[in-house]
Amino acid sequence: MKKKLKTLLSLSMAAALLLQGCGSTKNADAPFAPKYDKETEFSLTVAGNYSNFESLEAEFERFYEYYPNASLQYVTMDDYNNVISSALINSEPPDIFTTSSAMIGNEKYDDMFEACEVLSDPSLDIDYSCIRDSLIRTTDSGDVVMLPIFTTSYGMLVNMDIFEKEGLKVPGNFKELVSVCGKLKNAGYASPMMGTDRFSGSGLFNCFVYPMFAYNVIKNSDQVDALNAFEPSSGELMRPALERLYEFVNSDCIDLAKCQEEITDEYDSVIMRFFEGDVPMMLAAGDVVSGTAKRESKSDAFSAHPFKYRFYTAPAGDDGGYFINSISICFSVNKHSRDIDMANEFMRFLISRKELSNMAGLKRLITPVDDFSADEVYSALAEIPADRRFSDKETGLMDPAVRQFRAAIYAVGNGTMTVDEAVAAYGTIPEE
Amino acid sequence: MKRRLIIISNLLIMGFILFIIVSYANIKAVESNRNEIAAFEKMTMTTNQIIANYLEDEQHLCDIWADYINSSAEEGDMMTAKEAISFVRKAKISPEIEGHLIFLDNPERAGVSTTARVSDPNDDAISYKNINIFDNIEGTGDPNEAVNLTRAYTNPMNGVQSIAFYHDVTVFDQETDGPREALLMRVVPLSSLEQKFVFLKGEYENVEISLVDKEGNYVVHGKSFKNSNFFEYFKSYNAATSEEYEHVIREIAGGTGTMTIKNYKGEDCVLYYTPLETMTTWFLLAYIPAKDLVASRSIDWLLLGIASFGFLLLLIFNSIVMMNYNRELSEAAQQANQANEAKSYFLSTMSHDIRTPMNAILGLNEMVLRDSRDDNIRMYSESIRSAGSTLLGIINDILDFSKIEAGKMEIINVDYSVASLLNDLVNMVQKKAEDKGLSLDLNIDRDIPMTLNGDEIRIKQIIINVLSNAVKYTQQGTVTFSVHARKLPDKPDSVMLGVSVADTGIGIKAEDLDRLFVAFERIEEKKNRNIEGTGLGMAITQKFLDMMGSHLTVESEYGKGSVFSFELEQKVVKWEPIGDFEEAFRRSLSERMDYREKFTAPEARVLVVDDTPVNLTVFVNLLKRTGLKIDTAESGDEGIALFSREHYDVIFLDHMMPGKDGIETLREMKTLTDTPNTGTPIICLTANAISGMREMYTKAGFDDYLTKPIDAERLEMMLLQYLPGDKVTLVADADGDDTDEDALPDLLYHLEEIDPGAGLSYCGDGESYMDALMIYLGGAEKKADEIEKYWAAGDIKNTTVKVHALKSSSRSIGALKLGEFAARLEEAGNSGDQETLEKELGELLARYRQLARDLAPLNEQEE
């Protein structure tokens, strides 16, 4: 199965390119025109693991403008990853459900993918040409069964007011970062950069240096298999990133102890600490950024002294930061849906530059469409040069390899291993 | 304006009624809403009961399963987990319901299911490790709850959203070979519960039923409720303070009631909340858009719409009727305007047509007054003057009312003789009083200054009006006319003239006093219908007095009489008291008889243009004694020709002339540049005496105007104003000056044959008389000889002709007796009575020659 999926993944890029032609013949910006009678009465259920999906519920309302007699509901499923496959074939199956890129390659979800409608079927008339090519996933037969709705990345939240107040420019590369941090420290900011010291993808080390590592892997794609196979020698590929991390944690840029003390989780605490207004740069993943909008009003400090903030890539590289784009969630259609036509119709409605941007804007996640202007928070991403923009899938790294790298940076960052030790121990570094 | 007011009033009334209707509709709507909400609450309570019954039933079935399993254990025949599930599998009827037996003490929270996994029909093992529903029910069911129920969750066996009723059971654990506590769950698809809501859906189309737990997490939620938690949803879409938010949480998680919230569209919605019967951990929320509960209000709006429409129709109808009336009124107003214009035209015409002959009458009469020495003639002439003035007063009365109406009444102050004024008044009223047998008592202050300055005409009008009224409305008794003067301490040049007229007439009721001064209003019209009057008199009187800074005071006792009085400040020209009124009147009369010009200006030259020759004659004669050089022209063109050729110091232009009228003539004169009359004042002569005259003539370019009939004194005063001062010589006061009669030689007064007065009367003035005397004297001897000669020749005819001439010439020099003698002989000659002629002709000629001799000294004086 794994092999099969590998093949699937390697072919996916080529297939995506082919598929783009299919989508490009249509105009994703054209206003939505209902395919069916507007008076059609139908109910659809969208299942997912988000406990809350207001941005999707907003889309339901927009969809009702075209189909006023429709009734769409979002259902949060417990133990989603384990039950979704069963749910799709039960007596009350969801019509649309969320999937993630991590599910690809996992045979556990074979049945689930089997139950997916082929969204690239031209008869469905779903035009996904507005979505960035690198985010399109296909089966080995070239079918598109999942379409990205939100994407995420790793980088940092920047308090623009502080930079404006101190007369500084947001740093574009590591050298500038060190320089700016020095100035900020002199200006009284104890830890110019902060973040949560966690093992997860939202952890500050991962946010800072993983994109740099991923870029290095893409540039050395011949060693990807070795990395995935945990060949010890391949650990050398981590060295540049680990050394930059070591350099970073030992600079004036960050006070790790302060981070550990003041940021107690990887989500709420990160946001609320950033809203205190005295952190110039907060290392965070896009998922964390998505929680900022709702928490602005919950922060007394931010309510009293609101400030402007933006998401930037972390300037870990000598030439600048790297924008690694990961799929956050995708939508798939259950081909066993009791109202498959209307489920596809909703997807046809949703997959457009306008609606996807609306959703991403509400969720404050990175839109999968090729236009960052819809959300000001992410507007800085548009400035990243094309050669430093890539999707996580382009690295070819499997999840275990990623976890080993994460273990390496967690160890080096916290000083439990040296760079050499971590490089040498690749494949066997203890994970959380 | 009136129309606008009516429309506004209509709209206000409409608005008020609509307001009442709306208020009433609102009250009814609120009441209706309340009823609707109450009905909605009732239905929701019913639903609650249905759900509660359902839950109780399901729990009961779960309990039966558990009781059977537990009773087996109690009886010593303890079931294994597999056996227990097998029992449940057999016991359950509905295929969609599952039984799960879970060991909560197992880290995996593993157990057995009655139904195999959908994805693997051979696998009935189950794990609740990743499903967090046991936090609050660890180990056991709550004994206080009739129903032990989990939140909605995803059945891990089939992925169906479900709820589970649970009960503790004891089963046999083969591993430990002993009893083990487990949780038996009756797992029911959530859709089964949702079907119970259909009952309410039938009544309310848009109702949405949600079940939440104490934290607000949805167990079931309607499609309008966003978010995963009701309280979060409320906070997102309702602007509430933290206190209000806490209050909502307390209310929903603690009681039963109704509240209005905003949904995600910002619409008002009614939310009924109540704990689920038999449970304290779940709460039922019944949500419905508020508009769905106020549908009955549409009936009120319909009513309101009908009422509004009705009012609108009424307004339109009223407007149409009103517009119709307005059109008629407009037409009437137009007709009235036309009538008014006709009236103005009529007044103008009448003014001109009456005043033009009046100018001639009064002007010529003035000549008679000046030139006549015959007392009788002067008395008649004086009466003509007085009556003429009254007639003018009446005309002015009517014309002035139009001025008053237009607010353009002018007060023109002149010097006047108080005695003359009083005499005119008494003369005018005396006869009327006598005719009615009334006594006119006069009470005239002897100390009133002889000459005052004021608007004589208006004052006369005022007093005449009051006196006439007194006479008119008094049937018997007395009318007392009193005039007094008192000095004003702070105004040494003026006196306060007090005038009062008391009568013993019918009096005026107190309630009628206010109507007294209203134009065209006549008090007790019916009773006084035989009394003439326009109703204008008192109104004009009061207006005039207002303009002069005074007012008429009336004291009246109905049936007994009235006293009208007023005070008027007048400037004093001559302080000499009038003394006894009768005497003063005579003196005034005498003063008039002894007219004397105010000035002489022989060097000044005046042009007068008027198409009526008699008016020119009057004009010239009125100014004869001033010595002015007066050129006359009978048309505008003639006037313009003189204007361009000769220099004049003042020019008088008649307004109404055939051909070029006065204004056209004036315009043409003004356009001429090559004229010696640049800057010469041009005064308009007009018989138009209507309001707005001064503005009209000033606007036309005249320097001033003079109304006809021309008042000699005003004419002289105007000339004094406009003539160059160096050409004017003011005449000294007439007292002690010679008169014409005094200028005659004394000789004349000592000749028996001569009556100088008669001579002057025949000749017009002393100069003419003297000329006539000299001619008579110069030809006397010759004419006497001729008579003798014809008589001697027996030529009786020529003798008679010559005697006739002697008669005329004798009479013309005042030799009246000689004239009579000659007349007798002329008659004898005509009748052929030679005997008389023979006998008396000698005496006639002797007296003729004697008179010539007696007059001979005149030749010396002349030389």
Tab-separated table of N, CA and C in Angstrom, chain B residues 516-592:
chain	number	residue	atom	x	y	z
B	516	LEU	N	-67.797	101.149	16.057
B	516	LEU	CA	-67.977	102.529	15.610
B	516	LEU	C	-66.953	102.943	14.554
B	517	PHE	N	-65.744	102.389	14.697
B	517	PHE	CA	-64.661	102.859	13.830
B	517	PHE	C	-64.339	101.873	12.696
B	518	VAL	N	-65.255	100.916	12.513
B	518	VAL	CA	-65.033	99.956	11.435
B	518	VAL	C	-65.686	100.485	10.169
B	519	ALA	N	-64.895	100.486	9.089
B	519	ALA	CA	-65.398	101.032	7.825
B	519	ALA	C	-66.645	100.298	7.367
B	520	PHE	N	-67.565	101.053	6.868
B	520	PHE	CA	-68.827	100.541	6.317
B	520	PHE	C	-69.726	99.861	7.354
B	521	GLU	N	-69.353	99.948	8.614
B	521	GLU	CA	-70.198	99.388	9.679
B	521	GLU	C	-71.120	100.495	10.163
B	522	ARG	N	-72.373	100.167	10.242
B	522	ARG	CA	-73.300	101.159	10.794
B	522	ARG	C	-73.989	100.536	11.983
B	523	ILE	N	-73.964	101.285	13.060
B	523	ILE	CA	-74.522	100.746	14.300
B	523	ILE	C	-76.042	100.790	14.231
B	524	GLU	N	-76.659	99.739	14.707
B	524	GLU	CA	-78.121	99.612	14.714
B	524	GLU	C	-78.697	99.996	13.349
B	525	GLU	N	-78.192	99.321	12.381
B	525	GLU	CA	-78.537	99.583	10.987
B	525	GLU	C	-80.048	99.671	10.766
B	526	LYS	N	-80.741	98.692	11.384
B	526	LYS	CA	-82.191	98.622	11.151
B	526	LYS	C	-82.889	99.865	11.704
B	527	LYS	N	-82.492	100.209	12.917
B	527	LYS	CA	-83.122	101.342	13.590
B	527	LYS	C	-82.794	102.652	12.885
B	528	ASN	N	-81.587	102.735	12.340
B	528	ASN	CA	-81.134	103.989	11.753
B	528	ASN	C	-81.176	103.969	10.227
B	529	ARG	N	-82.030	103.102	9.702
B	529	ARG	CA	-82.006	102.936	8.259
B	529	ARG	C	-82.353	104.212	7.508
B	530	ASN	N	-83.092	105.122	8.180
B	530	ASN	CA	-83.472	106.360	7.504
B	530	ASN	C	-82.373	107.416	7.559
B	531	ILE	N	-81.349	107.107	8.294
B	531	ILE	CA	-80.268	108.087	8.422
B	531	ILE	C	-79.212	107.801	7.367
B	532	GLU	N	-78.916	108.848	6.591
B	532	GLU	CA	-77.955	108.650	5.506
B	532	GLU	C	-76.541	108.458	6.056
B	533	GLY	N	-75.774	107.764	5.299
B	533	GLY	CA	-74.370	107.605	5.706
B	533	GLY	C	-73.743	106.407	5.033
B	534	THR	N	-72.461	106.536	4.811
B	534	THR	CA	-71.749	105.424	4.160
B	534	THR	C	-71.108	104.501	5.182
B	535	GLY	N	-71.000	104.986	6.398
B	535	GLY	CA	-70.285	104.173	7.395
B	535	GLY	C	-68.800	104.428	7.338
B	536	LEU	N	-68.401	105.360	6.497
B	536	LEU	CA	-66.972	105.637	6.368
B	536	LEU	C	-66.488	106.683	7.360
B	537	GLY	N	-67.441	107.587	7.721
B	537	GLY	CA	-67.068	108.800	8.446
B	537	GLY	C	-66.198	108.552	9.658
B	538	MET	N	-66.678	107.724	10.570
B	538	MET	CA	-65.942	107.524	11.816
B	538	MET	C	-64.611	106.819	11.573
B	539	ALA	N	-64.630	105.901	10.601
B	539	ALA	CA	-63.386	105.182	10.296
B	539	ALA	C	-62.325	106.152	9.786
B	540	ILE	N	-62.753	107.024	8.864
B	540	ILE	CA	-61.805	108.009	8.324
B	540	ILE	C	-61.361	108.956	9.429
B	541	THR	N	-62.329	109.376	10.231
B	541	THR	CA	-62.025	110.288	11.333
B	541	THR	C	-60.944	109.717	12.237
B	542	GLN	N	-61.179	108.485	12.614
B	542	GLN	CA	-60.210	107.874	13.529
B	542	GLN	C	-58.844	107.730	12.866
B	543	LYS	N	-58.837	107.354	11.591
B	543	LYS	CA	-57.574	107.194	10.863
B	543	LYS	C	-56.819	108.516	10.773
B	544	PHE	N	-57.591	109.568	10.440
B	544	PHE	CA	-56.955	110.890	10.339
B	544	PHE	C	-56.341	111.286	11.672
B	545	LEU	N	-57.126	111.069	12.723
B	545	LEU	CA	-56.617	111.449	14.047
B	545	LEU	C	-55.386	110.634	14.401
B	546	ASP	N	-55.415	109.353	14.019
B	546	ASP	CA	-54.233	108.507	14.248
B	546	ASP	C	-53.018	109.121	13.577
B	547	MET	N	-53.235	109.541	12.342
B	547	MET	CA	-52.120	110.094	11.573
B	547	MET	C	-51.633	111.398	12.147
B	548	MET	N	-52.521	112.070	12.830
B	548	MET	CA	-52.116	113.345	13.423
B	548	MET	C	-51.685	113.153	14.868
B	549	GLY	N	-51.590	111.932	15.297
B	549	GLY	CA	-51.105	111.636	16.644
B	549	GLY	C	-52.175	111.804	17.701
B	550	SER	N	-53.410	111.635	17.313
B	550	SER	CA	-54.483	111.789	18.293
B	550	SER	C	-55.467	110.633	18.140
B	551	HIS	N	-56.505	110.684	18.919
B	551	HIS	CA	-57.539	109.662	18.759
B	551	HIS	C	-58.855	110.208	19.288
B	552	LEU	N	-59.905	109.634	18.770
B	552	LEU	CA	-61.245	110.099	19.115
B	552	LEU	C	-61.719	109.335	20.351
B	553	THR	N	-62.192	110.120	21.323
B	553	THR	CA	-62.702	109.490	22.542
B	553	THR	C	-64.217	109.591	22.536
B	554	VAL	N	-64.861	108.512	22.877
B	554	VAL	CA	-66.328	108.497	22.870
B	554	VAL	C	-66.826	108.141	24.257
B	555	GLU	N	-67.689	108.992	24.761
B	555	GLU	CA	-68.380	108.648	26.002
B	555	GLU	C	-69.859	108.665	25.651
B	556	SER	N	-70.517	107.606	25.943
B	556	SER	CA	-71.911	107.555	25.500
B	556	SER	C	-72.770	106.803	26.500
B	557	GLU	N	-73.975	107.292	26.605
B	557	GLU	CA	-74.945	106.585	27.435
B	557	GLU	C	-76.132	106.305	26.529
B	558	TYR	N	-76.415	105.062	26.379
B	558	TYR	CA	-77.439	104.685	25.406
B	558	TYR	C	-78.771	105.325	25.760
B	559	GLY	N	-79.320	106.029	24.783
B	559	GLY	CA	-80.617	106.687	24.984
B	559	GLY	C	-80.503	108.092	25.514
B	560	LYS	N	-79.320	108.469	25.973
B	560	LYS	CA	-79.199	109.804	26.557
B	560	LYS	C	-78.278	110.722	25.764
B	561	GLY	N	-77.354	110.180	25.103
B	561	GLY	CA	-76.477	111.035	24.307
B	561	GLY	C	-75.026	110.615	24.370
B	562	SER	N	-74.233	111.304	23.546
B	562	SER	CA	-72.832	110.940	23.438
B	562	SER	C	-71.961	112.188	23.457
B	563	VAL	N	-70.724	111.973	23.813
B	563	VAL	CA	-69.738	113.062	23.721
B	563	VAL	C	-68.549	112.506	22.941
B	564	PHE	N	-68.262	113.123	21.803
B	564	PHE	CA	-67.083	112.770	21.017
B	564	PHE	C	-66.063	113.865	21.223
B	565	SER	N	-64.867	113.492	21.547
B	565	SER	CA	-63.871	114.542	21.768
B	565	SER	C	-62.500	114.066	21.319
B	566	PHE	N	-61.684	115.045	21.017
B	566	PHE	CA	-60.290	114.722	20.700
B	566	PHE	C	-59.441	115.955	20.947
B	567	GLU	N	-58.163	115.706	21.046
B	567	GLU	CA	-57.217	116.809	21.221
B	567	GLU	C	-56.211	116.743	20.087
B	568	LEU	N	-55.816	117.925	19.618
B	568	LEU	CA	-54.939	117.958	18.453
B	568	LEU	C	-53.889	119.044	18.655
B	569	GLU	N	-52.655	118.624	18.514
B	569	GLU	CA	-51.595	119.620	18.680
B	569	GLU	C	-51.434	120.370	17.357
B	570	GLN	N	-51.472	121.700	17.438
B	570	GLN	CA	-51.365	122.525	16.232
B	570	GLN	C	-50.310	123.609	16.443
B	571	LYS	N	-49.544	123.838	15.382
B	571	LYS	CA	-48.571	124.940	15.474
B	571	LYS	C	-49.327	126.257	15.340
B	572	VAL	N	-48.824	127.255	16.036
B	572	VAL	CA	-49.507	128.553	16.023
B	572	VAL	C	-48.794	129.469	15.038
B	573	VAL	N	-49.577	130.056	14.153
B	573	VAL	CA	-49.011	131.017	13.203
B	573	VAL	C	-49.230	132.439	13.718
B	574	LYS	N	-50.442	132.674	14.151
B	574	LYS	CA	-50.755	133.984	14.758
B	574	LYS	C	-51.376	133.737	16.117
B	575	TRP	N	-50.748	134.299	17.118
B	575	TRP	CA	-51.206	134.068	18.493
B	575	TRP	C	-52.441	134.897	18.839
B	576	GLU	N	-52.737	135.889	17.971
B	576	GLU	CA	-53.864	136.781	18.268
B	576	GLU	C	-55.119	135.952	18.513
B	577	PRO	N	-55.754	136.121	19.641
B	577	PRO	CA	-56.923	135.283	19.932
B	577	PRO	C	-58.089	135.622	19.016
B	578	ILE	N	-58.879	134.635	18.726
B	578	ILE	CA	-60.006	134.892	17.826
B	578	ILE	C	-61.085	135.726	18.512
B	579	GLY	N	-61.068	135.746	19.832
B	579	GLY	CA	-62.060	136.512	20.570
B	579	GLY	C	-63.446	135.953	20.353
B	580	ASP	N	-64.363	136.866	20.261
B	580	ASP	CA	-65.727	136.414	20.045
B	580	ASP	C	-65.811	135.773	18.667
B	581	PHE	N	-66.372	134.594	18.609
B	581	PHE	CA	-66.332	133.829	17.367
B	581	PHE	C	-67.020	134.542	16.207
B	582	GLU	N	-68.214	135.142	16.501
B	582	GLU	CA	-68.951	135.805	15.440
B	582	GLU	C	-68.123	136.941	14.863
B	583	GLU	N	-67.537	137.686	15.778
B	583	GLU	CA	-66.712	138.816	15.366
B	583	GLU	C	-65.506	138.319	14.559
B	584	ALA	N	-64.910	137.254	15.097
B	584	ALA	CA	-63.737	136.697	14.420
B	584	ALA	C	-64.092	136.215	13.031
B	585	PHE	N	-65.283	135.660	12.909
B	585	PHE	CA	-65.694	135.180	11.604
B	585	PHE	C	-65.815	136.315	10.607
B	586	ARG	N	-66.417	137.370	11.109
B	586	ARG	CA	-66.575	138.525	10.217
B	586	ARG	C	-65.216	139.038	9.782
B	587	ARG	N	-64.314	139.046	10.759
B	587	ARG	CA	-62.985	139.529	10.416
B	587	ARG	C	-62.311	138.592	9.408
B	588	SER	N	-62.513	137.356	9.614
B	588	SER	CA	-61.940	136.370	8.685
B	588	SER	C	-62.482	136.571	7.289
B	589	LEU	N	-63.790	136.824	7.268
B	589	LEU	CA	-64.427	137.060	5.977
B	589	LEU	C	-63.819	138.278	5.308
B	590	SER	N	-63.665	139.279	6.157
B	590	SER	CA	-63.090	140.522	5.663
B	590	SER	C	-61.676	140.276	5.128
B	591	GLU	N	-60.939	139.456	5.890
B	591	GLU	CA	-59.569	139.157	5.445
B	591	GLU	C	-59.569	138.516	4.071
B	592	ARG	N	-60.532	137.649	3.869
B	592	ARG	CA	-60.597	136.991	2.576
B	592	ARG	C	-60.936	137.998	1.495
